XYZ file of C-alpha atoms in Angstrom:
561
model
C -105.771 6.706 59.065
C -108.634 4.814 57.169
C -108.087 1.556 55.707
C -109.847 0.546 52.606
C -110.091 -2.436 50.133
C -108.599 -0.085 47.308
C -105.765 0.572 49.176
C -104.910 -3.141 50.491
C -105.407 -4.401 46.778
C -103.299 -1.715 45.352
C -100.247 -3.392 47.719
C -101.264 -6.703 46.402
C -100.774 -5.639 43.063
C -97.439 -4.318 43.997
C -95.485 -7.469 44.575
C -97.505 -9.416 47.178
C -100.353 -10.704 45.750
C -98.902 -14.049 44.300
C -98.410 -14.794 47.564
C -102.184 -14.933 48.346
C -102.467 -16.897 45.165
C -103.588 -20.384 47.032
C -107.507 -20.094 48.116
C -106.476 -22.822 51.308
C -103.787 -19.873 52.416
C -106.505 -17.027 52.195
C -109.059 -19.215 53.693
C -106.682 -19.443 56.872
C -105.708 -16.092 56.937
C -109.399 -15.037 57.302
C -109.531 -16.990 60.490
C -106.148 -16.025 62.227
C -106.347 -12.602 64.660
C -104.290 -9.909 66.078
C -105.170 -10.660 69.595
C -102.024 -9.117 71.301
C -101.488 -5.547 69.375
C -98.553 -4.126 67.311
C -95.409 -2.426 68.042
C -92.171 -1.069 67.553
C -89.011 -0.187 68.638
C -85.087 0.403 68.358
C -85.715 3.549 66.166
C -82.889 4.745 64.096
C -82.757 8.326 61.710
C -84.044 5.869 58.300
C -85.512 2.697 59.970
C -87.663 1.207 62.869
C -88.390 -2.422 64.150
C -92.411 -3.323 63.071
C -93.952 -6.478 65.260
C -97.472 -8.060 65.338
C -98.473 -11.118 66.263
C -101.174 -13.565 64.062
C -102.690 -15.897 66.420
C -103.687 -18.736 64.452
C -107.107 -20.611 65.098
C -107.315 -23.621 67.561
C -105.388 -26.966 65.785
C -103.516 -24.760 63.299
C -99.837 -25.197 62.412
C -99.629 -24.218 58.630
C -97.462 -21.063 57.594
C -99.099 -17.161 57.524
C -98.398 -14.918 55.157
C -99.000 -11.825 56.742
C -98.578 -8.182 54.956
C -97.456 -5.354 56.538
C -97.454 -1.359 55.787
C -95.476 2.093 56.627
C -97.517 5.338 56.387
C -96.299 8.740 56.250
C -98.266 10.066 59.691
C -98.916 13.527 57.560
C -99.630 12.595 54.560
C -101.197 9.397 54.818
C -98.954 8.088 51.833
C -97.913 4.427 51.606
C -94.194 4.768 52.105
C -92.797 1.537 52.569
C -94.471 -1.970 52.681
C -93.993 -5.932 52.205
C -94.930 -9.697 53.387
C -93.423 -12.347 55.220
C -94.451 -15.463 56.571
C -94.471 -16.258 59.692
C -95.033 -19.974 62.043
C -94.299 -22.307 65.050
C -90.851 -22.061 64.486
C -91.208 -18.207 66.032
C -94.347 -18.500 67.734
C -96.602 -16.509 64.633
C -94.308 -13.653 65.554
C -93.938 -10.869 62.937
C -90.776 -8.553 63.014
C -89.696 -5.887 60.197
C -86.627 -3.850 60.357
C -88.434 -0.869 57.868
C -85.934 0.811 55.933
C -85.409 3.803 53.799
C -87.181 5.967 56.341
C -87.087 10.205 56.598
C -85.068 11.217 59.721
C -87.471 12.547 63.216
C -90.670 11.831 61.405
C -94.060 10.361 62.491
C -95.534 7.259 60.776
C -97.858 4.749 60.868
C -98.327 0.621 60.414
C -100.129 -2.109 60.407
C -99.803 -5.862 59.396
C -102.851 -7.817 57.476
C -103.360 -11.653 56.889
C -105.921 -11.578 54.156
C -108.135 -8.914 54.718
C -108.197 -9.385 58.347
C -106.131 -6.377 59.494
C -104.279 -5.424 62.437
C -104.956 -2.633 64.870
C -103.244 1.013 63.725
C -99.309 1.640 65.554
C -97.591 5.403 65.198
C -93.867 5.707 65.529
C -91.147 7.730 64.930
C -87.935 7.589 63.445
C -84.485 9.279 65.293
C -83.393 12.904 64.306
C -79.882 12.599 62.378
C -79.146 16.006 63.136
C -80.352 19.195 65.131
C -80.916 19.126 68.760
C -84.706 19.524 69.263
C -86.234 18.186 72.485
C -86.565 14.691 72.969
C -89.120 12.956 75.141
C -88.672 9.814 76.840
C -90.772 7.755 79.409
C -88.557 5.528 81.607
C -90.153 2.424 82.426
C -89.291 -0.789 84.732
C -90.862 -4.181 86.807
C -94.409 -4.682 85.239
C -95.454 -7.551 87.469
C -98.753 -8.834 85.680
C -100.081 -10.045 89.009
C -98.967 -7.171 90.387
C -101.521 -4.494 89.442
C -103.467 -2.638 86.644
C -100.853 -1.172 84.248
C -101.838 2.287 84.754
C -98.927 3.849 84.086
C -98.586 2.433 80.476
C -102.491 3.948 79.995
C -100.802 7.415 80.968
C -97.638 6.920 78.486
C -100.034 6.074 75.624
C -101.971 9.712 76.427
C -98.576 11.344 76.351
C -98.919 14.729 73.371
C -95.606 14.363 73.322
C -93.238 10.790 73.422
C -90.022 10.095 71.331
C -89.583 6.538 72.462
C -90.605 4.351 75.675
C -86.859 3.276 77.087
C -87.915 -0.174 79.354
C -84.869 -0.816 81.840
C -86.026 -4.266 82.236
C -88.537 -7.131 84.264
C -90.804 -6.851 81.338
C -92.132 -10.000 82.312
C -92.001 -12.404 85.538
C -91.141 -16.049 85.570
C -92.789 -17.177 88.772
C -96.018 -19.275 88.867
C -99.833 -18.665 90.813
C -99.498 -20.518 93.753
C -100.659 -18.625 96.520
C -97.409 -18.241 98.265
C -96.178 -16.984 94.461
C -94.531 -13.235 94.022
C -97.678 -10.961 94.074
C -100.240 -13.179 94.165
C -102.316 -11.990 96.380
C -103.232 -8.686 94.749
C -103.085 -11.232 91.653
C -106.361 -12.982 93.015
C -108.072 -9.874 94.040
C -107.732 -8.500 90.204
C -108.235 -11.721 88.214
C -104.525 -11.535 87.305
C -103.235 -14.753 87.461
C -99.746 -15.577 85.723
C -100.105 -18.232 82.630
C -99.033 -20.741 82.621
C -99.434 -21.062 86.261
C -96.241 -22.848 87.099
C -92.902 -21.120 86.947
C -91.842 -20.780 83.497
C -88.716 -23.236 82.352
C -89.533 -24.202 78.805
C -89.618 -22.356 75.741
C -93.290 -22.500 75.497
C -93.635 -21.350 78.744
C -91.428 -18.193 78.122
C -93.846 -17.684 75.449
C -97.082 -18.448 76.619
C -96.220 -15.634 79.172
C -95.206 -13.229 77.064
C -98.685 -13.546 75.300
C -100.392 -12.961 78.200
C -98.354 -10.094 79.497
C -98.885 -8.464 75.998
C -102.834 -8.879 76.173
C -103.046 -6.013 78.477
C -104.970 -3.380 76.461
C -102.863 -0.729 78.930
C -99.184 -2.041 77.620
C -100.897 -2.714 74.089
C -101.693 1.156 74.016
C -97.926 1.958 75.221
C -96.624 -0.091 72.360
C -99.243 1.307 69.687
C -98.201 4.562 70.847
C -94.381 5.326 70.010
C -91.362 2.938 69.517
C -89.737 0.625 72.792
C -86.162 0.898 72.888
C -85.443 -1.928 75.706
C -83.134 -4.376 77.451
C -84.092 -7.351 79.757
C -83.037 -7.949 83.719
C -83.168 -10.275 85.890
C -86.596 -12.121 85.394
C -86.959 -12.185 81.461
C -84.555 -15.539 82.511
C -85.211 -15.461 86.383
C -84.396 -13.791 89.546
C -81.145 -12.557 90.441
C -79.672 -14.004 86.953
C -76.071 -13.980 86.357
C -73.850 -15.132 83.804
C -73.669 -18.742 85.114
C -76.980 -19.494 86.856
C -79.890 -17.530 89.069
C -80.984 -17.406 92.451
C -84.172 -18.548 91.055
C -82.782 -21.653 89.134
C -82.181 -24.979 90.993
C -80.369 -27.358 88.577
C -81.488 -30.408 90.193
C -84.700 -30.238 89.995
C -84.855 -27.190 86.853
C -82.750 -28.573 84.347
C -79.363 -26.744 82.791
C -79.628 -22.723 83.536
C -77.953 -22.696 79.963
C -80.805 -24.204 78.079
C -83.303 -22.299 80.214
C -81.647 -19.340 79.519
C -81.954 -19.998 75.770
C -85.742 -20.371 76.018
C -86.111 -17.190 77.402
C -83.987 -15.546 75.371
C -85.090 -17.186 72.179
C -88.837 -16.398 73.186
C -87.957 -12.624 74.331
C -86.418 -12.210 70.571
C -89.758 -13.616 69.122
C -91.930 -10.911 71.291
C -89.939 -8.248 71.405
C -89.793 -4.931 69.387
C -86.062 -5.772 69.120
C -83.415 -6.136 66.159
C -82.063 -9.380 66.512
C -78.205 -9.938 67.617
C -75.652 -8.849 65.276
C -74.168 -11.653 62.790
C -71.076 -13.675 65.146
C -72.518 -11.889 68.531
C -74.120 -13.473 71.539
C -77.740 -13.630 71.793
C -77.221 -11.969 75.702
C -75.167 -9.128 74.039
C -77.705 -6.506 73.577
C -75.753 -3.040 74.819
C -76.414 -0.833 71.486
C -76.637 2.956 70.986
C -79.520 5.682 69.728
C -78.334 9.098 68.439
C -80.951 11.703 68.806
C -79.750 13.897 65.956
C -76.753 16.473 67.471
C -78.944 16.168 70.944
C -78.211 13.101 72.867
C -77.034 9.710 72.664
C -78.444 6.659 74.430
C -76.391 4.035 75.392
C -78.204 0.710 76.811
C -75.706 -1.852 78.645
C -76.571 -5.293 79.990
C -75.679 -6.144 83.368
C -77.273 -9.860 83.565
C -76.169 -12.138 81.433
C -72.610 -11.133 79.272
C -70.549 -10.428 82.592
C -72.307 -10.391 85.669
C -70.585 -12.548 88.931
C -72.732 -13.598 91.193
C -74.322 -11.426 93.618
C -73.503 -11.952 97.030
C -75.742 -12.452 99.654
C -75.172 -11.597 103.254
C -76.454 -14.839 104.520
C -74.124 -17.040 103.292
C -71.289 -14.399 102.255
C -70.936 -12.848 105.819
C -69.236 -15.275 107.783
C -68.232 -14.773 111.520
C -65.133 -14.684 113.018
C -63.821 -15.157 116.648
C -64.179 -11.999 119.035
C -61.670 -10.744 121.828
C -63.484 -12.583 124.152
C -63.820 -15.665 122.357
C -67.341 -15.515 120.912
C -68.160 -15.155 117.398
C -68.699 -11.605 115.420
C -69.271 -11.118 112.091
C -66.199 -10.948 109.513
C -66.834 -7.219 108.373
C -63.189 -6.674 106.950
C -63.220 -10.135 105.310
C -66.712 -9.495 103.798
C -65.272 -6.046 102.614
C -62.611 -7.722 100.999
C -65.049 -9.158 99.182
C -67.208 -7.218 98.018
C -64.552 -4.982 96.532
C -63.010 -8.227 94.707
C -61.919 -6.635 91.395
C -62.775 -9.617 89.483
C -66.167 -9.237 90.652
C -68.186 -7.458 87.952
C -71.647 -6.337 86.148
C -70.035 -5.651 82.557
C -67.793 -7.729 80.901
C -64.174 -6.175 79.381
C -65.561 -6.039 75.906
C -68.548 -4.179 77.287
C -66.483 -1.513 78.956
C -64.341 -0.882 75.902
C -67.950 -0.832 73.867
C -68.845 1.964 76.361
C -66.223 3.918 76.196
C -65.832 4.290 72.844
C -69.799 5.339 72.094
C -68.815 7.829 75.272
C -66.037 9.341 73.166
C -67.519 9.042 70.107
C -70.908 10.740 70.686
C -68.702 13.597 73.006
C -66.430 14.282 70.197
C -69.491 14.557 67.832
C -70.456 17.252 69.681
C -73.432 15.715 71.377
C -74.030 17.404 75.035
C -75.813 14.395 76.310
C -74.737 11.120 76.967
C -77.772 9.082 78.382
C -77.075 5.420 79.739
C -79.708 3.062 80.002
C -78.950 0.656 82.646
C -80.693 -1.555 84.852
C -79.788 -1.614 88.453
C -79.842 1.527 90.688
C -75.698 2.980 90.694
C -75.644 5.261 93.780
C -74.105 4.359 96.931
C -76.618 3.520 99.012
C -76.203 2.491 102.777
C -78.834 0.731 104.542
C -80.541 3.701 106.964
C -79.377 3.274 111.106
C -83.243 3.074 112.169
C -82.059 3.978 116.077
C -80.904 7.030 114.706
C -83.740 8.306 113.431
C -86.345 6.468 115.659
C -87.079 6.111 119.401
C -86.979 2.580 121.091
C -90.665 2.630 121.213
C -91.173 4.167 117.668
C -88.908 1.360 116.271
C -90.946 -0.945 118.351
C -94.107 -0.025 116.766
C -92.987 -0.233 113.591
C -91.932 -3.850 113.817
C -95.106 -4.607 115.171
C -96.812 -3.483 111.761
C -94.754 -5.532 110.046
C -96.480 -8.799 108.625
C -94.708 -11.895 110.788
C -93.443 -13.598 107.887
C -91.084 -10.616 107.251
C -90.104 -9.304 110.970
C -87.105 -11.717 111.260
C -85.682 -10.543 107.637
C -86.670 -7.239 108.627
C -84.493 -7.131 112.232
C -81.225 -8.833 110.566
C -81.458 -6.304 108.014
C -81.684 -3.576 110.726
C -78.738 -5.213 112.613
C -76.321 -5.061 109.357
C -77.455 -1.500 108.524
C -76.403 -0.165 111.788
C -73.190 -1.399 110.873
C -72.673 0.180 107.673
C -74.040 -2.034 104.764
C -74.810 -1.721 101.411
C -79.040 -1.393 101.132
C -79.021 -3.502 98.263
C -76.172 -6.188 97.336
C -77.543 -7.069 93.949
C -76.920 -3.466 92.594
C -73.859 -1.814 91.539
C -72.826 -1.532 95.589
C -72.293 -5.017 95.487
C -69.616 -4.562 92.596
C -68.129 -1.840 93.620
C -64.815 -1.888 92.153
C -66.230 -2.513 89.019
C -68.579 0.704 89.235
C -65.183 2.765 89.794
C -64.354 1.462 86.329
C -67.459 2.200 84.750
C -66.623 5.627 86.448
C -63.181 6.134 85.057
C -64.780 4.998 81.432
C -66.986 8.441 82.290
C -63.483 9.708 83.289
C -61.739 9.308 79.969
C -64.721 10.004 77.777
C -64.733 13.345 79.609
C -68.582 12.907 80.257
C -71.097 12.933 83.058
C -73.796 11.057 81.908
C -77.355 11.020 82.645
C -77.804 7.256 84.092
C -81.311 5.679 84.027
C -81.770 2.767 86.282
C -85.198 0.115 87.318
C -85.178 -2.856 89.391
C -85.619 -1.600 92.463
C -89.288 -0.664 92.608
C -88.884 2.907 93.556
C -88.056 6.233 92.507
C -84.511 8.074 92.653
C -82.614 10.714 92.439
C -78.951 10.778 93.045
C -75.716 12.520 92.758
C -73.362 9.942 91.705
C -69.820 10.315 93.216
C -66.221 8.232 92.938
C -64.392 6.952 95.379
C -62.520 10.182 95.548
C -65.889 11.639 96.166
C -65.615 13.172 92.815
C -69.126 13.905 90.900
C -69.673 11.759 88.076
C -72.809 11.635 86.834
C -76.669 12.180 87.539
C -78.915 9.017 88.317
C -82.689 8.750 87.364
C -84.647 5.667 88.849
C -87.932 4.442 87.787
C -90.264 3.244 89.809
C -92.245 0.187 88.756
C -95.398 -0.003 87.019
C -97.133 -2.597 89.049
C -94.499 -4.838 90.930
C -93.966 -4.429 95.013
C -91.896 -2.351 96.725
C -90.317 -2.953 100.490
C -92.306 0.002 101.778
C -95.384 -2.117 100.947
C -94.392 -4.382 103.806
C -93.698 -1.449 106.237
C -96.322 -0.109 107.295
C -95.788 4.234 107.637
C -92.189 3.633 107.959
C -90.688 6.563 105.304
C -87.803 4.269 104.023
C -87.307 6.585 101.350
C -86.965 9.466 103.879
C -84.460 7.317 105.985
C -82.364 6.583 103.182
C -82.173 9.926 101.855
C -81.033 11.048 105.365
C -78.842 8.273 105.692
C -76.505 8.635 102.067
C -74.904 11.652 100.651
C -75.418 10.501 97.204
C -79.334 10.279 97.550
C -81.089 13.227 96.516
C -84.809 11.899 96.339
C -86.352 9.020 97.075
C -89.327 6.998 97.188
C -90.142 3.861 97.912
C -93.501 3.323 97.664
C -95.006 5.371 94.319
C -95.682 3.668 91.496
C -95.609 5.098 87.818
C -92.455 6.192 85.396
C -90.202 8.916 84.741
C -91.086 11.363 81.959
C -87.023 12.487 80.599
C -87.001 15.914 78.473
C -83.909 16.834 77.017
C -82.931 20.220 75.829
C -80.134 21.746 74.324
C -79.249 23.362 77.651
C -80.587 21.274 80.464
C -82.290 18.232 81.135
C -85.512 17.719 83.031
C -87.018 14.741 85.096
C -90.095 14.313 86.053
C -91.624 11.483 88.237
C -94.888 10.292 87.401
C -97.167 8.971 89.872
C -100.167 7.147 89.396
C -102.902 7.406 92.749
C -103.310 3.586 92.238
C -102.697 0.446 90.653
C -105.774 -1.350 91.798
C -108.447 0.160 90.200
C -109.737 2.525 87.519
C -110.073 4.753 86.665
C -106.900 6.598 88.290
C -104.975 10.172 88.323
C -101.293 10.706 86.969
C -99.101 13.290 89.212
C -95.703 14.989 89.130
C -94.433 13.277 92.579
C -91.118 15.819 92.047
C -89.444 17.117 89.286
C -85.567 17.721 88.785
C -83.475 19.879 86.197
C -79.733 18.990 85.404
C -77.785 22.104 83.957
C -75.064 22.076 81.403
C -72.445 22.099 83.988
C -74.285 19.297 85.657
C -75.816 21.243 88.593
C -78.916 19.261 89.922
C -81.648 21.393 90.976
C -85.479 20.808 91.801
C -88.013 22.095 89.994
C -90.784 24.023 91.272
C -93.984 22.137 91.783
């Protein structure tokens, strides 16, 4: 697309120009930039969510007026366009919801402030009927101190890309002490988080956003087809639930409330995201995309609308007396527990949300029903390493271990011999509320396709009831540049172990890094996982690590490689 002076005064003279009437406004639009890209995201069939950013020059606090445009991607016709004005009170943010839109159509935008102008972003709008393929890249944990965003350079060189669905950990809050999450890879690549304390205020929620959106790699992503996202745990901080995080200390950090409100208010500003409905929660963001008579996608929250707090087998497993009079751990009281009903990830209102777009999108005569959720479903039991290592093998491996982890490392050994869940802040540690979720599949008279991030590794898993019934197929992403356990493990194959060690677990790896490319097709679904060789360096390769097919009648089979 070429931009010219004709065509940015022939908007002007369509409704806009009085607002560039004042020579003191144009004088400091001329000096404002677009320093962190443009984007868009929660495509529907006849409008899209536009969003720039101006950054204003040093001392500046005045309004913008910033233009923006919609171009037919064939054509190169002018099919929708308008101003606003942006400020402090939202950061110099920029967000359009462009309507009046043509259904599964390509277009491109850009914003201007005076005649400085924006780089160029393509997107596309949903299909409201047919069932064409539909591309998706599934992506999850972007840790900026984590590694080179590779995998968002390989999504951006995608032929083919619908929309990028991001299961969450978009950004980090912790700081760039040396002890911080990732830090030392952060050091060795000049990525140090900003501000480098952990972010409390809203400022600091949005000073890090800005920096995580300089990255020309994520940039690309975003300039290259609409985000359709949700948040996790560390948009707010780690292990967030509805009342607090293990990563909040209210002594010392203030009300989680009023933190949570910072980062929520500052992921709204930044975010290629329609804003909450009129009388709804901020936190409720579960909302559905209908790919014409194809697919619909269904993205829950399981943070902050309904989530109990996680338990943790420190201070959750308690001990008991033994036979003989000396303490053993409470396993039936710590079952009891963990299969609490009232414990939860959803709230009621989410469920009955769920269900309904289930039924809804199955009695319009969609044949896939695609949920975008955050933490990885499957039952997964920690692996028994003595059964699938010798004494001396298992010695060896603890000895590659770094020392700081080797005591975590044998207590979690010690509980997965006896049974327990691998990871307590996923759906296993709400387990009676995943057996609703399942009988919401149940009455819908669907088995989804379930995408899940968080845990830093790639999956693929047969998801079963309690009855041992199937219920739906799971797809995990791996993360684009955020740590895994393996990293910590030397050689051990923990994905290996834990594949051997669950029924539900089809694939898995724990140390890859990259996305998963999602094709749908009228008859079968196919995932692939996308590997890049490195996150440390460029320039880099992109691989098929495996690839998996899911057939009409749900049958799971590999693909050739």
């Amino acid at each position: 697309m070429k931009t010219n002076r004709r065509g940015l005064l022939g908007l002007l003279g369509a409704g806009a120009a009085g607002s560039y009437a004042s020579a003191a406004m144009a004088k400091q639009a001329a000096q404002v930039r677009f320093e962190h890209g443009v984007a868009s995201g929660d495509p529907l069939s006849d409008r899209v969510i536009l969003w720039a950013r101006v950054t204003p020059p040093a001392g500046h606090t005045a309004p913008v007026m910033v233009q923006w445009r919609v171009f037919d991607a064939a054509t190169d016709q002018i099919v929708a366009n308008g101003s606003i004005q942006t400020g402090r009170e939202r950061d110099y943010t920029i967000k359009i919801d462009a309507t009046g839109l043509k259904p599964a159509t390509d277009y491109r935008f850009q914003f201007f402030a005076g005649e400085v102008a924006s780089p160029v972003g393509r997107t596309r709008t949903l299909a409201a009927d047919g069932v064409r393929p539909v591309n998706l890249a599934v992506v999850s944990c972007q840790l900026y101190p984590g590694g080179l965003f590779n995998a968002y350079e390989a999504i951006a060189a995608m032929p083919e890309l619908d929309a990028v669905v991001h299961l969450g950990d978009y950004i980090y809050e912790y700081g760039a002490s040396d002890s911080d999450y990732g830090m030392a890879t952060g050091q060795r690549l000049n990525r140090v988080p900003e501000p480098a304390h952990e972010i409390l205020s809203l400022s600091d929620y949005r000073i890090r956003h800005a920096q995580y959106k300089s990255d020309a790699d994520l940039q690309a992503a975003h300039a290259r087809a609409p985000f359709i996202c949700v948040w996790d745990d560390h948009e707010t901080a780690n292990d967030a639930w509805l009342h607090g995080a293990e990563n909040h200390q209210p002594d010392s950090e203030g009300d989680f409330a009023d933190r949570k409100a910072n980062a929520l208010k500052a992921y709204y500003e930044w975010m290629p995201i329609r804003e909450a409905a009129a009388g709804k929660l901020p936190e409720a963001i579960n909302r559905s995309f209908h790919f014409g008579d194809l697919a619909s996608l269904l993205m829950v929250e399981t943070r902050l609308t309904g989530r109990t707090k996680a338990l943790a087998y420190e201070s959750d497993l308690t001990a008991k007396d033994g036979p003989d009079g000396e303490p053993v751990l409470d396993l039936e009281a710590f079952a009891t527990l963990r299969n609490d009903p009232a414990r939860g990830l959803m709230s009621g209102e989410q469920h009955d949300w769920l269900r309904s777009e289930l039924k809804a999108s199955k009695a319009g005569g969609k044949r896939w029903q695609v949920l975008g959720n955050q933490v990885v479903m499957a039952r997964v039991q920690g692996p028994d390493v003595s059964k699938l290592m010798t004494p001396e093998q298992v010695a060896g491996l603890m000895a590659q271990i770094p020392q700081g982890f080797r005591d975590q490392f044998e207590q979690a050994l010690f509980l997965f011999k006896m049974g327990m869940p691998f990871n307590l802040d996923a759906w296993d540690g709400y387990p009676a509320d995943r057996e609703r979720l399942y009988a919401d599949f149940a009455e819908a008279d669907v088995q989804p396709i379930v995408l899940s991030g968080d845990s830093h590794a790639f999956w693929v898993n047969d998801l079963k009831d309690a009855s041992g019934q199937k219920c739906a197929v799971e797809f995990g992403t791996a993360a684009v540049s955020s740590p895994s356990i393996a990293d910590v493990l030397g050689g051990f194959p923990l994905g290996q172990a834990l594949m051997q060690a669950n029924d539900e677990v089809v694939f898995c790896d724990q140390s890859a890094k990259g996305f998963v490319h999602l094709t749908l097709h009228p008859e079968h679904v196919e995932a692939r996982l996308m590997k890049v060789s490195t996150i440390m360096a460029k320039p880099f390769e992109t691989t098929v690590l495996a690839g998996y097919r899911v057939e009409n009648n749900g049958q799971l089979t590999r693909l050739p490689a």
